[in-house]
Short mmCIF file of C-alpha atoms in Angstrom, two decimals:
data_model
loop_
_atom_site.label_atom_id
_atom_site.label_comp_id
_atom_site.label_asym_id
_atom_site.label_seq_id
_atom_site.Cartn_x
_atom_site.Cartn_y
_atom_site.Cartn_z
CA MET A 1 6.87 25.43 -8.96
CA ARG A 2 10.66 25.51 -9.21
CA THR A 3 10.87 23.80 -5.84
CA ILE A 4 8.41 21.11 -6.90
CA SER A 5 10.38 20.49 -10.07
CA LEU A 6 13.64 20.22 -8.17
CA THR A 7 12.18 17.76 -5.73
CA ILE A 8 10.79 15.55 -8.47
CA ALA A 9 14.10 15.73 -10.29
CA ALA A 10 15.95 14.64 -7.17
CA VAL A 11 13.68 11.63 -6.81
CA LEU A 12 14.14 10.66 -10.41
CA LEU A 13 17.89 10.99 -10.03
CA CYS A 14 17.86 8.68 -7.02
CA LEU A 15 15.82 6.20 -9.00
CA THR A 16 18.28 6.35 -11.85
CA ILE A 17 21.50 5.92 -9.91
CA SER A 18 20.19 3.23 -7.62
CA GLY A 19 20.31 0.47 -10.24
CA HIS A 20 17.63 -1.65 -11.84
CA ALA A 21 14.32 -2.43 -10.25
CA GLU A 22 13.90 -5.87 -8.70
CA ALA A 23 10.25 -6.49 -8.06
CA HIS A 24 9.56 -9.44 -5.81
CA ALA A 25 8.15 -12.48 -7.57
CA ARG A 26 4.39 -13.07 -7.42
CA LEU A 27 2.56 -16.11 -8.74
CA LYS A 28 1.04 -15.29 -12.11
CA ALA A 29 -0.19 -18.66 -13.35
CA ALA A 30 -0.16 -22.33 -12.43
CA ILE A 31 -0.90 -25.66 -14.05
CA PRO A 32 -3.23 -27.03 -12.72
CA ALA A 33 -4.59 -23.53 -12.33
CA VAL A 34 -5.46 -21.93 -9.01
CA GLY A 35 -8.85 -23.25 -7.94
CA ALA A 36 -9.13 -25.54 -10.98
CA ILE A 37 -10.90 -28.89 -11.18
CA VAL A 38 -8.99 -31.26 -13.45
CA SER A 39 -9.84 -34.75 -14.62
CA ASP A 40 -6.36 -35.89 -15.64
CA ALA A 41 -4.28 -36.82 -12.62
CA PRO A 42 -1.18 -34.57 -12.73
CA GLN A 43 2.27 -35.74 -11.76
CA GLN A 44 3.79 -32.32 -12.36
CA LEU A 45 2.83 -28.83 -11.28
CA ARG A 46 4.01 -25.74 -13.13
CA LEU A 47 4.20 -22.41 -11.28
CA THR A 48 4.90 -19.28 -13.31
CA PHE A 49 5.99 -16.15 -11.44
CA SER A 50 6.16 -12.50 -12.37
CA GLU A 51 9.98 -12.52 -12.30
CA PRO A 52 12.68 -15.08 -13.19
CA VAL A 53 13.28 -17.37 -10.21
CA GLU A 54 15.90 -19.93 -9.34
CA ALA A 55 14.71 -23.40 -8.44
CA GLY A 56 16.89 -23.32 -5.32
CA ALA A 57 15.10 -20.20 -4.10
CA VAL A 58 11.63 -21.77 -4.31
CA VAL A 59 9.97 -23.98 -1.71
CA VAL A 60 6.74 -25.79 -2.64
CA ASP A 61 4.76 -28.01 -0.31
CA VAL A 62 1.89 -30.04 -1.75
CA GLY A 63 -0.62 -31.67 0.56
CA THR A 64 -4.08 -33.16 0.71
CA SER A 65 -7.03 -31.25 2.12
CA GLU A 66 -6.50 -33.28 5.31
CA GLY A 67 -3.02 -31.91 5.68
CA MET A 68 -1.09 -35.00 4.59
CA PRO A 69 2.04 -34.11 2.58
CA VAL A 70 2.20 -35.40 -0.97
CA GLY A 71 5.62 -34.29 -2.13
CA PRO A 72 7.39 -32.90 -4.04
CA THR A 73 10.20 -35.11 -5.14
CA ARG A 74 11.98 -32.54 -7.26
CA ILE A 75 11.83 -28.83 -8.09
CA THR A 76 13.46 -27.77 -11.33
CA ALA A 77 13.54 -24.69 -13.48
CA ASP A 78 11.79 -24.64 -16.81
CA PRO A 79 14.61 -24.62 -19.41
CA VAL A 80 12.53 -22.45 -21.71
CA ASP A 81 10.88 -19.95 -19.33
CA PRO A 82 13.05 -18.65 -16.45
CA ARG A 83 9.91 -17.50 -14.63
CA THR A 84 8.51 -21.03 -14.35
CA ILE A 85 9.46 -23.82 -11.99
CA ILE A 86 8.35 -27.44 -12.39
CA VAL A 87 7.35 -29.52 -9.38
CA THR A 88 7.54 -33.25 -10.00
CA LEU A 89 5.42 -35.36 -7.64
CA PRO A 90 6.14 -38.96 -6.57
CA THR A 91 3.05 -40.35 -8.30
CA PRO A 92 0.09 -39.02 -10.27
CA LEU A 93 -2.34 -37.47 -7.82
CA PRO A 94 -5.46 -39.53 -7.09
CA PRO A 95 -8.89 -37.81 -6.98
CA GLY A 96 -9.19 -35.29 -4.18
CA THR A 97 -8.49 -31.72 -3.14
CA TYR A 98 -4.89 -30.57 -2.86
CA THR A 99 -3.21 -27.50 -1.41
CA VAL A 100 -0.03 -25.92 -2.73
CA GLN A 101 2.00 -23.67 -0.40
CA TRP A 102 4.82 -21.85 -2.16
CA SER A 103 7.46 -19.35 -1.14
CA VAL A 104 10.14 -17.60 -3.17
CA ARG A 105 13.31 -16.03 -1.78
CA SER A 106 14.40 -12.99 -3.74
CA GLU A 107 17.93 -11.65 -4.18
CA ASP A 108 17.54 -9.35 -1.19
CA ASP A 109 16.56 -12.31 1.05
CA ALA A 110 12.92 -11.22 1.30
CA ARG A 111 10.55 -14.16 1.03
CA VAL A 112 7.19 -13.91 -0.73
CA LYS A 113 4.71 -16.66 -0.02
CA GLY A 114 1.27 -17.81 -1.01
CA GLY A 115 -0.97 -20.81 -1.38
CA TYR A 116 -3.85 -22.17 -3.39
CA SER A 117 -5.83 -25.34 -3.94
CA PHE A 118 -7.06 -27.41 -6.86
CA GLN A 119 -9.09 -30.57 -7.28
CA VAL A 120 -8.58 -33.80 -9.18
CA SER A 121 -12.00 -35.14 -10.09
CA ARG A 122 -13.02 -38.75 -10.29
CA MET B 1 13.60 27.08 -0.53
CA ARG B 2 12.68 25.32 2.70
CA ARG B 3 11.05 22.58 0.67
CA LEU B 4 14.47 21.63 -0.69
CA PHE B 5 15.12 19.64 2.49
CA PHE B 6 13.58 16.74 0.58
CA ILE B 7 16.67 16.56 -1.62
CA PRO B 8 19.42 16.04 0.99
CA ILE B 9 17.20 13.58 2.88
CA LEU B 10 16.81 11.44 -0.21
CA ALA B 11 20.49 11.68 -1.06
CA VAL B 12 21.67 10.68 2.42
CA LEU B 13 19.27 7.78 2.76
CA GLY B 14 20.27 6.52 -0.63
CA LEU B 15 23.89 6.22 0.45
CA VAL B 16 23.26 4.32 3.69
CA PRO B 17 24.18 0.62 3.47
CA PRO B 18 21.07 -1.54 3.15
CA ARG B 19 19.60 -4.59 4.84
CA ALA B 20 16.84 -6.93 3.72
CA ALA B 21 14.18 -5.31 1.58
CA HIS B 22 10.44 -5.62 1.96
CA SER B 23 8.52 -4.18 -0.90
CA HIS B 24 4.82 -4.15 -0.03
CA ALA B 25 2.59 -4.01 3.04
CA GLU B 26 2.39 -7.76 3.55
CA ALA B 27 0.83 -10.13 6.02
CA GLY B 28 1.35 -13.65 4.75
CA ALA B 29 -0.21 -13.94 1.32
CA ARG B 30 -2.05 -10.62 1.71
CA LEU B 31 -0.71 -7.42 0.14
CA PHE B 32 -2.37 -4.28 1.47
CA PRO B 33 -2.26 -1.55 -1.17
CA ALA B 34 -1.63 2.03 -0.18
CA THR B 35 -4.95 3.79 0.32
CA LEU B 36 -5.52 7.34 -0.82
CA THR B 37 -7.44 9.16 1.93
CA ILE B 38 -6.31 7.13 4.94
CA ASP B 39 -2.95 5.67 5.92
CA ASP B 40 -2.25 1.96 5.50
CA PRO B 41 -1.19 -0.14 8.51
CA ALA B 42 2.27 -1.23 7.45
CA VAL B 43 5.75 0.23 7.80
CA GLU B 44 7.37 0.32 4.36
CA ASP B 45 9.78 2.09 2.07
CA GLU B 46 7.48 3.92 -0.29
CA ALA B 47 6.66 7.24 -1.86
CA SER B 48 3.51 8.88 -3.13
CA LEU B 49 4.61 11.13 -5.94
CA PRO B 50 2.15 12.69 -6.17
CA THR B 51 -1.33 12.57 -4.69
CA VAL B 52 -3.64 14.99 -6.45
CA MET B 53 -7.08 15.97 -5.17
CA ARG B 54 -9.74 18.35 -6.39
CA ILE B 55 -12.82 19.17 -4.35
CA ARG B 56 -15.31 21.98 -3.97
CA ASN B 57 -15.83 23.63 -0.58
CA GLY B 58 -18.86 25.59 0.48
CA ALA B 59 -18.79 29.14 1.84
CA THR B 60 -18.13 29.74 5.52
CA ASP B 61 -18.55 32.79 7.71
CA ASP B 62 -14.99 33.82 6.92
CA ASN B 63 -14.38 32.52 3.40
CA PRO B 64 -16.23 32.29 0.10
CA ALA B 65 -16.91 28.99 -1.62
CA ASN B 66 -13.92 27.66 -3.49
CA ARG B 67 -12.55 24.91 -5.67
CA GLU B 68 -9.55 23.37 -3.96
CA SER B 69 -6.70 21.63 -5.75
CA ASP B 70 -4.08 19.80 -3.68
CA LEU B 71 -0.76 18.40 -4.83
CA ASN B 72 0.75 16.23 -2.10
CA PHE B 73 4.05 14.42 -1.68
CA GLU B 74 4.93 11.75 0.84
CA PHE B 75 8.06 9.72 1.48
CA ASP B 76 8.21 6.87 4.01
CA LYS B 77 11.44 5.18 5.08
CA ARG B 78 12.11 2.23 7.35
CA ILE B 79 14.66 2.79 10.08
CA THR B 80 14.50 -0.83 11.23
CA GLU B 81 12.39 -3.70 9.93
CA ARG B 82 9.37 -2.48 11.90
CA LEU B 83 10.06 1.19 12.69
CA GLY B 84 9.62 3.85 10.05
CA ILE B 85 9.42 7.56 9.57
CA GLY B 86 7.45 9.54 7.04
CA ILE B 87 7.43 13.07 5.78
CA SER B 88 4.66 14.68 3.78
CA ASP B 89 3.83 18.08 2.42
CA GLY B 90 1.54 19.60 -0.12
CA TYR B 91 0.71 22.59 -2.24
CA THR B 92 -2.83 23.96 -2.33
CA ILE B 93 -4.59 26.21 -4.80
CA LEU B 94 -7.91 27.74 -3.72
CA ASP B 95 -9.94 29.18 -6.58
CA GLN B 96 -12.33 31.30 -4.57
CA ILE B 97 -15.72 31.97 -6.12
CA GLY B 98 -16.02 35.73 -6.56
CA ASP B 99 -12.63 36.46 -5.04
CA LYS B 100 -8.96 36.15 -5.83
CA SER B 101 -7.21 32.77 -5.89
CA LEU B 102 -4.96 31.79 -3.06
CA GLN B 103 -2.14 29.30 -3.16
CA GLY B 104 0.73 28.09 -1.06
CA TRP B 105 2.36 25.23 0.81
CA ARG B 106 0.64 23.54 3.69
CA ASN B 107 2.31 22.62 6.97
CA VAL B 108 4.91 19.85 6.88
CA ASN B 109 3.85 16.60 8.54
CA LEU B 110 6.10 14.00 10.12
CA THR B 111 5.04 10.49 11.13
CA LEU B 112 6.75 7.88 13.25
CA LYS B 113 5.19 4.42 12.96
CA TYR B 114 5.99 1.06 14.56
CA GLN B 115 4.58 -2.24 13.32
CA VAL B 116 3.68 -3.94 16.59
CA TYR B 117 2.24 -7.24 15.45
CA VAL B 118 1.96 -9.31 12.29
CA ASN B 119 0.08 -12.57 12.05
CA GLU B 120 0.79 -14.03 8.64
CA PRO B 121 -1.64 -17.01 8.65
CA HIS B 122 -4.48 -14.68 9.63
CA GLU B 123 -3.34 -11.81 7.38
CA PHE B 124 -3.33 -9.29 10.24
CA ILE B 125 -1.16 -6.24 10.90
CA ALA B 126 -1.30 -3.82 13.83
CA SER B 127 0.81 -0.68 14.17
CA VAL B 128 1.06 2.35 16.39
CA GLY B 129 2.35 5.74 15.47
CA VAL B 130 2.42 9.44 16.13
CA GLY B 131 2.00 12.22 13.64
CA ARG B 132 3.38 15.67 14.07
CA GLU B 133 2.14 18.68 12.10
CA ILE B 134 4.77 21.38 12.25
CA GLY B 135 2.93 24.65 12.64
CA GLY B 136 4.04 27.73 10.82
CA THR B 137 5.70 25.89 7.94
CA GLY B 138 2.81 26.57 5.57
CA LYS B 139 0.92 29.55 4.28
CA THR B 140 -1.83 30.70 6.61
CA ALA B 141 -3.85 32.17 3.74
CA ILE B 142 -4.67 28.68 2.46
CA GLY B 143 -5.48 27.37 5.90
CA ALA B 144 -2.14 26.22 7.28
CA ASP B 145 -2.14 26.69 11.04
CA ARG B 146 0.49 28.76 12.82
CA TYR B 147 0.49 26.25 15.64
CA GLY B 148 1.15 22.55 15.29
CA SER B 149 -0.50 19.39 16.54
CA THR B 150 0.38 15.89 17.62
CA THR B 151 -1.72 12.87 16.70
CA PRO B 152 -1.11 9.46 18.30
CA THR B 153 -2.64 6.85 15.99
CA LEU B 154 -3.54 3.18 15.89
CA TYR B 155 -3.51 1.25 12.60
CA PHE B 156 -4.72 -2.20 11.66
CA GLY B 157 -5.24 -4.35 8.60
CA LYS B 158 -7.01 -7.69 8.30
CA GLY B 159 -7.44 -9.87 5.24
CA LEU B 160 -10.20 -12.43 5.11
CA GLY B 161 -8.17 -15.05 3.28
CA ASP B 162 -7.93 -17.26 6.36
CA LEU B 163 -11.69 -17.84 6.36
CA PRO B 164 -13.47 -20.62 4.42
CA ILE B 165 -15.63 -18.15 2.49
CA GLY B 166 -14.67 -18.87 -1.09
CA TYR B 167 -14.95 -15.82 -3.34
CA PHE B 168 -15.14 -13.53 -0.29
CA ARG B 169 -11.58 -14.39 0.77
CA PRO B 170 -10.06 -11.55 -1.30
CA PHE B 171 -11.77 -8.99 0.94
CA ALA B 172 -9.66 -7.01 3.42
CA ILE B 173 -10.28 -4.22 5.91
CA THR B 174 -7.87 -1.57 7.11
CA GLY B 175 -8.43 1.16 9.64
CA THR B 176 -6.91 4.04 11.57
CA LEU B 177 -7.86 5.76 14.81
CA GLY B 178 -6.06 8.96 15.77
CA TYR B 179 -6.51 11.62 18.42
CA GLN B 180 -5.28 15.00 17.32
CA LEU B 181 -3.97 17.28 20.07
CA PRO B 182 -3.33 20.91 19.03
CA ASP B 183 -0.44 22.79 20.57
CA GLN B 184 -2.78 25.65 21.42
CA THR B 185 -5.84 24.14 23.07
CA ASN B 186 -7.64 27.48 23.28
CA ALA B 187 -7.39 27.97 19.51
CA ALA B 188 -8.51 24.56 18.24
CA PRO B 189 -10.32 21.50 19.55
CA ASN B 190 -9.03 18.02 20.02
CA VAL B 191 -10.12 15.94 17.05
CA LEU B 192 -10.82 12.24 16.76
CA ASN B 193 -9.73 11.11 13.30
CA THR B 194 -11.10 7.81 12.01
CA GLY B 195 -10.43 5.92 8.82
CA LEU B 196 -11.67 2.66 7.35
CA SER B 197 -11.16 0.95 4.02
CA LEU B 198 -12.87 -2.05 2.49
CA GLN B 199 -10.91 -3.73 -0.32
CA TYR B 200 -11.43 -6.60 -2.74
CA SER B 201 -8.16 -7.80 -4.21
CA LEU B 202 -8.42 -9.29 -7.70
CA PRO B 203 -4.70 -10.24 -7.57
CA TYR B 204 -5.46 -12.19 -4.39
CA LEU B 205 -8.46 -13.81 -6.06
CA GLN B 206 -6.31 -14.93 -8.98
CA GLU B 207 -3.33 -16.11 -6.89
CA GLN B 208 -5.03 -17.68 -3.90
CA VAL B 209 -8.66 -18.55 -4.71
CA VAL B 210 -9.31 -19.21 -8.39
CA ASP B 211 -7.55 -18.22 -11.58
CA LEU B 212 -10.31 -16.73 -13.76
CA GLY B 213 -7.85 -15.94 -16.54
CA LEU B 214 -8.49 -12.22 -16.20
CA PRO B 215 -6.44 -9.95 -18.47
CA GLU B 216 -3.54 -8.40 -16.57
CA LEU B 217 -5.04 -4.92 -16.61
CA VAL B 218 -8.13 -6.21 -14.80
CA GLY B 219 -6.45 -8.87 -12.70
CA ASN B 220 -4.20 -6.28 -11.00
CA LEU B 221 -7.11 -4.11 -9.83
CA VAL B 222 -8.22 -3.66 -6.22
CA PRO B 223 -11.67 -2.05 -5.91
CA VAL B 224 -11.72 -0.09 -2.68
CA VAL B 225 -13.97 2.24 -0.71
CA GLU B 226 -12.50 4.45 2.01
CA PHE B 227 -14.23 6.26 4.84
CA ALA B 228 -12.53 9.15 6.65
CA THR B 229 -13.95 11.38 9.36
CA LYS B 230 -12.75 14.22 11.59
CA ASN B 231 -14.73 14.58 14.82
CA PRO B 232 -14.06 17.60 17.06
CA VAL B 233 -14.45 16.42 20.64
CA THR B 234 -13.62 19.45 22.76
CA GLY B 235 -14.67 23.06 22.85
CA ASN B 236 -16.61 24.60 20.03
CA GLY B 237 -14.65 22.91 17.29
CA GLY B 238 -17.37 22.82 14.68
CA ALA B 239 -19.18 19.99 12.98
CA ARG B 240 -17.95 16.57 12.03
CA THR B 241 -16.56 16.31 8.51
CA GLY B 242 -15.96 13.23 6.47
CA THR B 243 -15.69 11.65 3.06
CA ILE B 244 -16.57 8.39 1.36
CA SER B 245 -14.16 7.57 -1.44
CA PRO B 246 -14.90 4.64 -3.75
CA GLY B 247 -12.47 3.82 -6.50
CA LEU B 248 -9.87 1.54 -7.99
CA VAL B 249 -6.20 0.86 -7.31
CA TYR B 250 -4.05 -0.74 -10.01
CA THR B 251 -1.22 -2.66 -8.34
CA GLY B 252 1.90 -3.19 -10.40
CA ASP B 253 5.08 -4.87 -9.22
CA THR B 254 6.94 -1.65 -8.45
CA TYR B 255 4.18 0.94 -8.31
CA GLN B 256 0.47 1.44 -8.00
CA VAL B 257 -1.97 3.96 -9.44
CA GLY B 258 -5.18 4.88 -7.61
CA LEU B 259 -8.23 6.90 -8.58
CA GLU B 260 -11.21 7.56 -6.34
CA ALA B 261 -14.23 9.79 -6.12
CA VAL B 262 -14.42 11.91 -2.96
CA ILE B 263 -18.03 12.07 -1.78
CA PRO B 264 -18.98 14.33 1.13
CA ALA B 265 -20.27 12.30 4.06
CA THR B 266 -21.64 15.22 6.10
CA SER B 267 -23.21 18.55 5.33
CA ALA B 268 -20.10 20.28 6.71
CA SER B 269 -17.78 18.48 4.29
CA ASN B 270 -17.00 19.37 0.68
CA THR B 271 -20.15 20.36 -1.16
CA SER B 272 -19.90 18.16 -4.24
CA VAL B 273 -18.16 15.04 -5.43
CA GLY B 274 -14.45 15.54 -5.90
CA VAL B 275 -11.68 13.32 -7.19
CA ILE B 276 -8.37 12.06 -5.85
CA GLY B 277 -5.59 10.29 -7.74
CA GLN B 278 -2.22 8.93 -6.73
CA ILE B 279 0.94 7.43 -8.14
CA HIS B 280 2.66 5.36 -5.47
CA PHE B 281 6.08 3.72 -5.67
CA PHE B 282 7.24 0.61 -3.79
CA LEU B 283 10.84 1.47 -3.09
CA GLY B 284 11.60 -2.06 -1.86
CA ASP B 285 11.10 -3.24 -5.42
CA LEU B 286 12.48 -0.21 -7.21
CA MET B 287 15.59 0.28 -5.11
CA PRO B 288 16.11 -2.85 -2.98
CA LYS B 289 19.77 -2.10 -2.36
CA THR B 290 19.36 1.54 -1.33
CA LEU B 291 16.13 3.31 -0.40
CA GLY B 292 14.16 0.07 -0.33
CA LYS B 293 15.80 -1.46 2.74
CA PRO B 294 15.85 -0.55 6.45
CA LEU B 295 18.69 1.62 7.62
CA PHE B 296 19.60 -0.75 10.49
#
């Protein structure tokens, strides 16, 4: 049991001296939500991640279900919530199904990516 | 004292300059959680500290029935982006029915794994590896063999997120196929080891399919069922043994916690339902500048 304790202690020590944890960002919420059907045509998308992200480290591609790109025109950080980025589109989206492909580059240059769709109803 | 080799290994690897980190077993948008009774297909920086299992074994010609408790440790480290090594060991306590208890360390196991192919759009990973059980490093009284074995193994993982199947997209399958070759062929048979897991990722459902607004505790769960078998294929190696292990894995950002039932799949396996639990750390998230990055 002494050996087990020493081993666990060594691991904990390595965890302690290595610095703070930096979990890679995952998408936690979106507006319009993942898979949602909305009636109001959005001109902005809001993506909230599990960790604070910089707007320059995020790439978001919005397209129609036929694969035609829609935008975005601008990606900015939410001034209130550092975990949220705002995607401003060129025009309010007309009715249809849209796909959002996102990727986030973390501090260690790893890139996490994902995608989802939502619908704008008539 | 020989188990203290864990400590200098961790210390040395922590001081090696890092490269880009990679925290989870990923293929595109798919994260494959670590499974408890079979190995996952990816090469990562991770540690299972610990894996705890309790099962009941029936009597054999040589040994009485017993309740077995295992405490296992595993540490996996990437050498390059796709090549990794792993080391695992465990401590076993056998509470023999009608006889004295036995306890001791099992043989040390080393694994070398290479991630051969990743297809991100199709959420597919394939890896090859070889495991080496170092004979004589454990206590024979609890079943550790004096001789070792070598097990070349194939691994794969496939998520179904690339298919137009709606709520079934969060499903994923992982599998392993290994052929165990003992050092002493006259003392033990060759064994075909198989493993399969079927997973349904609620995080994937929420992120990629539809946001149901699940509370975080539920939305981070991955229901899973694992199948593991050992099939002697040469000599008189005994009957096939296997387990079916349904359970849940909670996936956090830097760790995961798993709990599964261990159900005997054959009459030669454990005699009643056991339990296995694990705490698993993603070193790429916990220590991205040290242990969480490849060495080269």
